[in-house]
Coordinates of C-alpha atoms and ligand atoms in Angstrom, one line a residue:
M1 CA 91.1 -50.6 205.9
A2 CA 89.5 -52.6 203.0
F3 CA 89.9 -55.8 204.9
N4 CA 88.7 -56.7 207.8
P5 CA 90.2 -60.2 209.5
A6 CA 87.3 -60.7 211.6
D7 CA 84.2 -60.2 209.7
K8 CA 85.9 -63.3 207.6
I9 CA 86.2 -65.1 210.2
Q10 CA 82.6 -64.3 211.1
D11 CA 81.1 -65.0 207.8
L12 CA 82.0 -68.3 207.7
Q13 CA 78.9 -70.3 208.0
Y14 CA 79.9 -74.4 208.9
F15 CA 77.0 -76.4 209.8
G16 CA 77.5 -80.3 212.3
E17 CA 76.4 -82.9 210.4
F18 CA 73.4 -83.4 212.6
G19 CA 72.3 -79.7 211.9
G20 CA 74.7 -78.6 215.2
V21 CA 75.7 -75.2 215.2
N22 CA 79.2 -76.5 215.8
P23 CA 81.1 -78.8 212.7
S24 CA 81.1 -81.9 213.9
V25 CA 84.6 -83.2 215.3
S26 CA 85.8 -86.5 212.8
D27 CA 87.1 -88.8 215.2
S28 CA 88.9 -90.9 212.8
S29 CA 92.4 -91.5 212.1
T30 CA 91.6 -93.4 208.6
Y31 CA 88.6 -92.9 206.3
T32 CA 86.8 -95.1 204.1
F33 CA 86.6 -95.1 200.1
L34 CA 83.4 -96.4 198.4
S35 CA 86.3 -97.6 195.3
A36 CA 89.6 -99.3 194.8
K37 CA 89.8 -96.3 192.1
S38 CA 88.8 -93.4 194.7
M39 CA 91.5 -94.7 196.8
F40 CA 94.1 -94.5 194.1
D41 CA 92.8 -90.7 192.9
T42 CA 93.6 -89.9 196.3
F43 CA 96.7 -90.4 196.9
E44 CA 97.5 -89.4 193.3
G45 CA 96.4 -85.7 195.1
N46 CA 93.3 -85.5 192.4
A47 CA 90.3 -86.2 194.4
E48 CA 88.9 -83.2 196.0
G49 CA 87.2 -83.5 199.1
C50 CA 88.5 -87.0 199.9
Y51 CA 89.8 -87.6 203.1
L52 CA 93.0 -90.0 203.0
Y53 CA 94.3 -90.3 206.5
S54 CA 94.1 -88.0 209.5
R55 CA 98.4 -87.1 209.0
H56 CA 97.5 -85.3 205.7
T57 CA 94.3 -83.8 206.5
S58 CA 91.0 -84.4 208.7
P59 CA 87.5 -82.6 208.6
S60 CA 88.2 -80.7 211.7
N61 CA 91.6 -79.6 210.7
L62 CA 90.6 -78.6 207.4
Y63 CA 87.5 -76.4 208.8
L64 CA 90.4 -74.5 211.1
S65 CA 93.0 -74.0 208.2
Q66 CA 90.2 -72.8 206.4
A67 CA 89.3 -70.0 209.0
L68 CA 93.0 -69.3 209.6
A69 CA 93.3 -68.7 205.8
A70 CA 90.5 -66.2 205.8
M71 CA 91.6 -64.8 208.5
E72 CA 95.1 -64.3 207.1
G73 CA 93.5 -63.7 203.5
T74 CA 95.5 -66.5 201.9
E75 CA 94.4 -69.2 199.3
T76 CA 94.2 -71.6 202.1
A77 CA 96.4 -72.9 205.2
N78 CA 97.3 -75.8 207.4
V79 CA 97.1 -77.0 211.3
A80 CA 100.2 -78.7 213.0
A81 CA 100.3 -79.6 216.6
S82 CA 103.0 -76.9 217.6
G83 CA 103.7 -73.5 216.5
M84 CA 107.3 -75.5 215.7
G85 CA 105.4 -78.0 213.9
A86 CA 104.1 -75.1 211.3
I87 CA 107.3 -73.3 210.8
T88 CA 110.4 -75.8 211.0
P89 CA 108.0 -78.1 208.1
V90 CA 107.9 -74.5 206.1
L91 CA 112.2 -73.9 206.1
L92 CA 113.0 -77.6 205.9
Q93 CA 110.6 -77.4 202.5
L94 CA 111.6 -74.4 200.5
C95 CA 115.6 -75.1 201.8
G96 CA 117.9 -77.8 200.8
A97 CA 121.6 -78.5 201.4
G98 CA 124.1 -75.5 200.8
D99 CA 120.7 -73.3 201.2
H100 CA 120.2 -69.6 203.1
I101 CA 118.1 -67.8 205.3
V102 CA 118.2 -64.2 206.0
S103 CA 116.4 -64.3 209.5
S104 CA 115.6 -61.7 211.8
R105 CA 117.5 -61.8 215.0
T106 CA 115.1 -60.4 217.6
I107 CA 112.8 -64.3 216.6
Y108 CA 111.4 -66.5 219.0
G109 CA 114.1 -68.4 220.6
G110 CA 112.7 -72.0 219.3
T111 CA 113.2 -70.9 216.1
Y112 CA 116.7 -69.2 216.3
A113 CA 117.3 -72.4 217.9
F114 CA 116.4 -74.6 214.9
M115 CA 118.1 -71.9 212.3
K116 CA 121.2 -71.4 214.3
N117 CA 121.9 -75.2 215.6
F118 CA 119.8 -77.1 214.0
L119 CA 119.8 -76.3 210.4
P120 CA 123.4 -76.5 209.9
R121 CA 123.4 -79.8 210.6
L122 CA 121.8 -79.8 206.5
N123 CA 124.1 -77.6 205.8
I124 CA 121.3 -74.7 205.8
N125 CA 122.7 -71.8 207.6
T126 CA 121.4 -68.5 208.2
A127 CA 122.8 -65.4 208.5
F128 CA 121.0 -63.1 211.6
V129 CA 120.3 -59.3 211.0
D130 CA 118.6 -56.4 212.4
I131 CA 115.3 -56.2 210.5
T132 CA 114.3 -53.2 211.1
K133 CA 117.2 -52.2 208.8
L134 CA 116.2 -52.8 205.5
D135 CA 119.9 -52.0 203.6
V136 CA 121.5 -54.4 206.1
V137 CA 118.4 -56.5 205.7
E138 CA 119.1 -57.0 201.5
A139 CA 123.0 -56.2 202.3
A140 CA 122.6 -60.2 203.6
I141 CA 121.0 -62.0 200.5
T142 CA 123.3 -64.8 198.6
P143 CA 122.9 -65.9 195.9
T144 CA 122.1 -68.9 198.0
T145 CA 119.5 -67.3 200.0
K146 CA 115.8 -68.9 199.1
V147 CA 114.0 -67.0 202.6
L148 CA 113.4 -64.1 205.0
Y149 CA 112.2 -64.7 207.9
C150 CA 110.3 -61.9 210.2
E151 CA 107.8 -61.7 212.9
T152 CA 105.5 -58.8 212.7
V153 CA 106.6 -58.0 216.3
S154 CA 109.6 -59.7 217.3
N155 CA 109.9 -61.9 220.8
P156 CA 110.4 -60.7 223.0
L157 CA 112.1 -57.0 221.7
L158 CA 108.6 -56.0 220.6
E159 CA 111.0 -54.4 216.8
V160 CA 108.4 -54.1 213.9
A161 CA 109.2 -55.6 211.0
D162 CA 108.5 -53.4 207.9
I163 CA 106.6 -56.0 206.4
E164 CA 105.8 -54.0 202.6
G165 CA 109.7 -53.1 202.4
L166 CA 110.8 -56.5 203.4
S167 CA 108.4 -57.9 200.4
K168 CA 109.9 -55.5 197.6
I169 CA 113.1 -56.7 198.6
A170 CA 112.1 -60.4 198.4
K171 CA 110.8 -60.0 195.2
K172 CA 114.0 -58.8 194.3
H173 CA 115.5 -60.9 195.0
N174 CA 112.8 -64.2 194.4
L175 CA 113.0 -64.8 198.2
K176 CA 109.9 -66.3 199.7
L177 CA 108.7 -63.8 202.9
I178 CA 107.9 -65.6 205.1
V179 CA 106.3 -63.9 208.6
D180 CA 105.2 -65.4 212.2
N181 CA 102.3 -63.4 212.9
T182 CA 101.7 -65.0 216.6
F183 CA 101.8 -61.4 218.2
S184 CA 99.5 -60.0 215.8
P185 CA 96.5 -61.7 214.6
L186 CA 94.1 -59.4 213.4
S187 CA 95.9 -55.9 214.3
V188 CA 98.2 -56.7 211.6
S189 CA 97.1 -58.6 208.1
P190 CA 100.8 -59.2 206.8
V191 CA 99.8 -60.7 203.3
T192 CA 97.8 -57.6 202.4
M193 CA 101.9 -55.7 202.6
G194 CA 104.0 -59.1 200.2
A195 CA 104.1 -61.6 202.2
D196 CA 104.1 -65.4 200.8
V197 CA 104.0 -67.3 204.4
V198 CA 101.9 -66.6 207.0
I199 CA 102.6 -68.5 210.6
H200 CA 100.8 -69.0 214.3
S201 CA 101.7 -70.6 217.3
L202 CA 98.2 -70.9 218.0
T203 CA 99.4 -71.7 221.0
K204 CA 99.0 -68.2 222.0
F205 CA 96.3 -65.5 222.0
I206 CA 94.5 -66.8 219.0
N207 CA 93.5 -70.0 221.2
G208 CA 93.6 -68.1 224.5
S209 CA 93.0 -70.2 227.2
S210 CA 97.1 -71.7 227.7
D211 CA 95.1 -75.1 227.5
T212 CA 96.8 -76.6 224.1
V213 CA 99.9 -76.4 221.6
G214 CA 98.7 -75.9 218.0
G215 CA 100.1 -74.2 214.8
V216 CA 99.5 -73.1 211.3
V217 CA 101.0 -72.3 207.7
C218 CA 98.5 -69.7 206.3
A219 CA 100.0 -69.5 202.2
S220 CA 98.7 -70.3 198.6
T221 CA 97.4 -73.9 197.0
E222 CA 100.6 -74.5 195.4
F223 CA 102.7 -74.1 198.6
I224 CA 100.0 -76.3 201.3
N225 CA 100.2 -78.9 199.0
S226 CA 103.6 -79.4 198.5
L227 CA 103.4 -79.3 202.5
K228 CA 101.2 -81.8 202.4
S229 CA 102.5 -83.6 199.3
V230 CA 102.6 -87.8 200.4
N231 CA 105.9 -87.7 198.5
D232 CA 108.1 -85.1 199.6
G233 CA 106.0 -83.3 201.7
A234 CA 108.0 -81.9 205.3
S235 CA 104.6 -81.6 206.9
M236 CA 102.8 -85.3 205.8
L237 CA 105.9 -86.6 206.6
L238 CA 107.3 -85.1 209.4
G239 CA 104.2 -85.5 211.3
S240 CA 103.6 -82.6 213.5
T241 CA 99.7 -83.1 213.4
M242 CA 97.4 -81.7 214.9
D243 CA 94.4 -83.7 216.8
S244 CA 90.7 -83.4 215.8
L245 CA 89.9 -82.9 219.0
R246 CA 92.0 -79.5 219.7
A247 CA 91.4 -78.8 216.1
S248 CA 87.9 -78.6 216.9
S249 CA 88.5 -76.4 220.3
I250 CA 90.8 -73.7 219.3
L251 CA 88.3 -73.4 215.9
K252 CA 85.1 -72.6 219.4
N253 CA 87.8 -70.1 220.7
L254 CA 89.1 -68.9 217.6
R255 CA 85.5 -67.3 217.2
T256 CA 86.3 -64.9 220.4
L257 CA 89.8 -63.9 219.2
H258 CA 88.8 -59.7 217.7
I259 CA 86.6 -59.4 221.3
R260 CA 89.7 -60.7 223.4
I261 CA 92.6 -58.4 220.6
K262 CA 90.5 -55.2 221.5
Q263 CA 91.2 -56.5 225.1
H264 CA 94.2 -56.8 225.5
S265 CA 95.6 -54.3 223.3
H266 CA 93.6 -51.4 225.8
N267 CA 94.9 -52.9 228.6
A268 CA 98.2 -53.0 227.5
L269 CA 98.2 -49.6 225.8
Y270 CA 96.6 -48.0 229.6
L271 CA 99.4 -49.4 231.5
A272 CA 102.6 -48.6 228.6
E273 CA 101.2 -45.1 229.3
H274 CA 101.0 -45.2 233.0
F275 CA 104.7 -47.1 233.4
E276 CA 105.9 -44.2 231.0
K277 CA 105.2 -41.9 232.3
D278 CA 106.1 -43.4 236.5
G279 CA 109.5 -44.0 235.0
L280 CA 110.0 -47.0 234.0
K281 CA 111.8 -48.0 231.0
T282 CA 108.9 -49.6 229.0
V283 CA 108.3 -50.8 225.2
Y284 CA 105.6 -50.7 223.2
P285 CA 104.4 -50.2 220.1
G286 CA 102.1 -48.3 221.3
L287 CA 103.7 -45.5 222.9
A288 CA 104.7 -42.7 220.4
S289 CA 109.0 -43.6 221.8
H290 CA 108.9 -46.8 220.2
P291 CA 110.9 -46.6 217.7
S292 CA 108.9 -47.7 215.1
H293 CA 105.7 -46.5 216.0
E294 CA 104.8 -44.4 213.0
L295 CA 106.0 -47.4 211.1
Y296 CA 103.2 -49.7 213.4
K297 CA 100.8 -47.0 212.8
G298 CA 100.4 -47.4 209.2
M299 CA 100.4 -51.2 209.3
I300 CA 98.2 -52.3 212.0
N301 CA 94.1 -51.9 211.4
P302 CA 93.3 -50.0 214.2
E303 CA 90.2 -51.5 215.5
Y304 CA 92.6 -54.2 217.1
G305 CA 95.4 -51.5 218.5
F306 CA 98.5 -52.7 219.1
G307 CA 98.6 -55.6 221.1
G308 CA 99.4 -57.3 224.4
M309 CA 102.3 -57.5 224.8
L310 CA 104.9 -55.0 226.6
T311 CA 108.2 -54.7 228.2
I312 CA 109.5 -52.6 231.3
D313 CA 113.6 -52.3 232.5
A314 CA 113.6 -53.6 236.3
G315 CA 116.4 -52.4 236.6
S316 CA 118.5 -56.5 237.1
L317 CA 117.3 -59.5 237.3
E318 CA 117.2 -59.9 240.9
K319 CA 114.9 -56.5 241.0
A320 CA 112.6 -58.4 238.5
N321 CA 112.6 -62.0 239.8
E322 CA 111.2 -60.4 243.0
L323 CA 108.8 -57.8 241.4
M324 CA 106.9 -61.2 239.1
E325 CA 107.1 -63.6 242.4
L326 CA 105.1 -60.4 244.2
M327 CA 103.1 -59.5 241.0
Q328 CA 102.1 -63.4 241.3
E329 CA 101.4 -63.7 245.2
R330 CA 98.7 -60.5 245.4
N331 CA 97.7 -62.7 241.9
L332 CA 98.0 -59.8 239.0
G333 CA 99.1 -62.4 236.7
Y334 CA 101.6 -65.8 236.3
L335 CA 105.3 -65.6 236.4
A336 CA 104.6 -68.4 233.1
V337 CA 106.2 -68.3 229.6
S338 CA 103.7 -68.0 226.7
L339 CA 101.3 -65.4 225.7
G340 CA 98.1 -64.4 225.0
F341 CA 96.1 -66.4 227.9
Y342 CA 92.9 -64.0 229.5
K343 CA 95.5 -63.8 233.0
T344 CA 98.8 -61.5 233.0
L345 CA 101.7 -63.6 232.7
F346 CA 105.2 -62.2 233.1
S347 CA 108.7 -63.8 232.2
A348 CA 112.4 -62.4 232.3
P349 CA 113.4 -63.5 228.6
G350 CA 117.0 -63.5 229.4
S351 CA 116.8 -66.4 231.9
S352 CA 114.0 -68.2 229.9
T353 CA 112.5 -67.9 226.4
S354 CA 115.1 -66.4 224.8
S355 CA 118.0 -67.7 227.0
E356 CA 119.4 -70.0 223.3
I357 CA 120.1 -66.6 222.6
P358 CA 124.1 -66.7 223.6
E359 CA 124.8 -63.7 226.2
D360 CA 126.7 -61.5 224.3
E361 CA 124.4 -61.7 221.2
Q362 CA 121.3 -61.1 224.2
K363 CA 123.4 -57.7 225.2
D364 CA 123.8 -56.5 221.5
M365 CA 120.0 -56.6 220.7
G366 CA 119.4 -54.8 224.0
L367 CA 118.0 -57.8 225.7
T368 CA 118.8 -57.0 229.1
D369 CA 119.4 -58.8 232.2
G370 CA 115.9 -57.0 234.2
L371 CA 114.1 -57.1 230.9
I372 CA 110.1 -58.0 232.0
R373 CA 108.3 -59.5 229.1
F374 CA 103.9 -59.2 229.6
S375 CA 101.1 -60.6 227.8
I376 CA 98.7 -58.6 229.3
G377 CA 95.3 -60.4 230.3
L378 CA 91.6 -59.6 229.5
D379 CA 91.2 -57.6 232.8
N380 CA 87.6 -55.6 233.1
D381 CA 89.5 -53.1 235.2
I382 CA 93.2 -51.9 234.3
E383 CA 92.9 -48.4 236.5
R384 CA 92.6 -51.4 239.9
T385 CA 95.5 -53.8 238.0
Y386 CA 97.9 -50.7 237.4
N387 CA 97.4 -49.7 241.4
M388 CA 97.9 -52.9 242.9
M389 CA 100.8 -53.1 240.1
K390 CA 102.9 -50.0 241.4
A391 CA 101.9 -50.4 244.9
C392 CA 104.4 -53.5 244.5
M393 CA 107.3 -51.8 242.4
V394 CA 106.9 -49.0 245.1
E395 CA 106.9 -52.0 247.8
L396 CA 110.8 -53.2 245.7
G397 CA 112.2 -50.1 245.2
I398 CA 111.9 -49.7 241.4
L399 CA 109.3 -46.8 241.8
S400 CA 109.4 -43.7 244.0
A401 CA 105.7 -43.8 245.7
Ligands
PLP501 C1 105.5 -69.8 220.2 C2 106.3 -69.4 220.0 C3 106.5 -69.7 218.7 C4 106.8 -71.5 218.8 O1 105.2 -71.6 218.8 P1 105.0 -73.5 219.8 O2 103.0 -73.7 219.8 O3 105.1 -73.3 221.6 O4 105.7 -74.3 219.7 C5 106.7 -69.0 217.8 N1 106.3 -68.0 217.5 C6 106.5 -67.2 218.2 C7 106.8 -66.1 218.1 C8 105.5 -68.0 219.6 O5 105.4 -66.8 220.6

């Protein structure tokens, strides 16, 4: 693949103000102007390189934004205080009263709740569709549709969106294609396949240490400027601003993302293959049994693999809970929501991160009670981890010895 996102990150050279190897942190909410005229120009958006106020932007936030834009191959980017703080302004910037969204039905619970329960208050309505069926997606478009929304690899069912196919539909109907790429940083570069806007929750793999929330919108300069407009920009006016200290710490973690993603993918593939062989119902895009395996193989930058997320079905919620508790007791990971941590994290999405989705809809989309979502950690010896996990499953009667 010609575009290698990790090389783009590596090629960024930032010096601190005293020649530090890390850029200096801007510990200021506001900035002085040498003349009143340059203050006026900055407010009018005409003074490149001038800082106004840290809700608009700060040097530290710009460094991180530039690095993430380089990674996604967009002109620029804007970081936010959380993933939801990136997603909600994008939707509100692109849609007004009377507008319509077509979205994948298997998306992050918070995004689903925002579209399903919050946006209708503003008379913005969403059709939730099976994103893997391009004809169904296209049939859901109405004359008022403005946005086509999906996750590259969906939460929690790990369905794969055909971004190239969706992009053709979006262009034909003059829609913006928004892709949440949180599960697949580096592995997939949605802009190279025609996405208009790429969003990440930095909280997950990109930061990787489960010590902060954060988000980013990667897009054209025109769109990012509209989000940041002091007059009508949803990011600027809703105010979900990242703190500069956090931006600098996330930037340092971003520098090791390629190493971590390779290890997450290596470990997840190992476990998925072995769990499947053992007879567990396992979903992982790297398995030939995954319905979108061939599609995904063609989408990823193979160096970074199929990602760190997999699901298994433990049979029932009761068994799933017993297994997660036992694995935590044996220090194989933590019973916690979120993902992308160096330790394995597991949760039962039906009763946690996807509990916003009504039960009948959960059933309809294949979200079963016994489903456990794993974010596989950076374990050094994955065979050892596998053997210990298998012992837990045998002990609980989920697998036979
Ligand atoms: C976690 C997550 C979000 C929300 O991000 P926060 O940082 O928790 O606000 C959005 N999309 C996906 C796919 C996520 O996993």
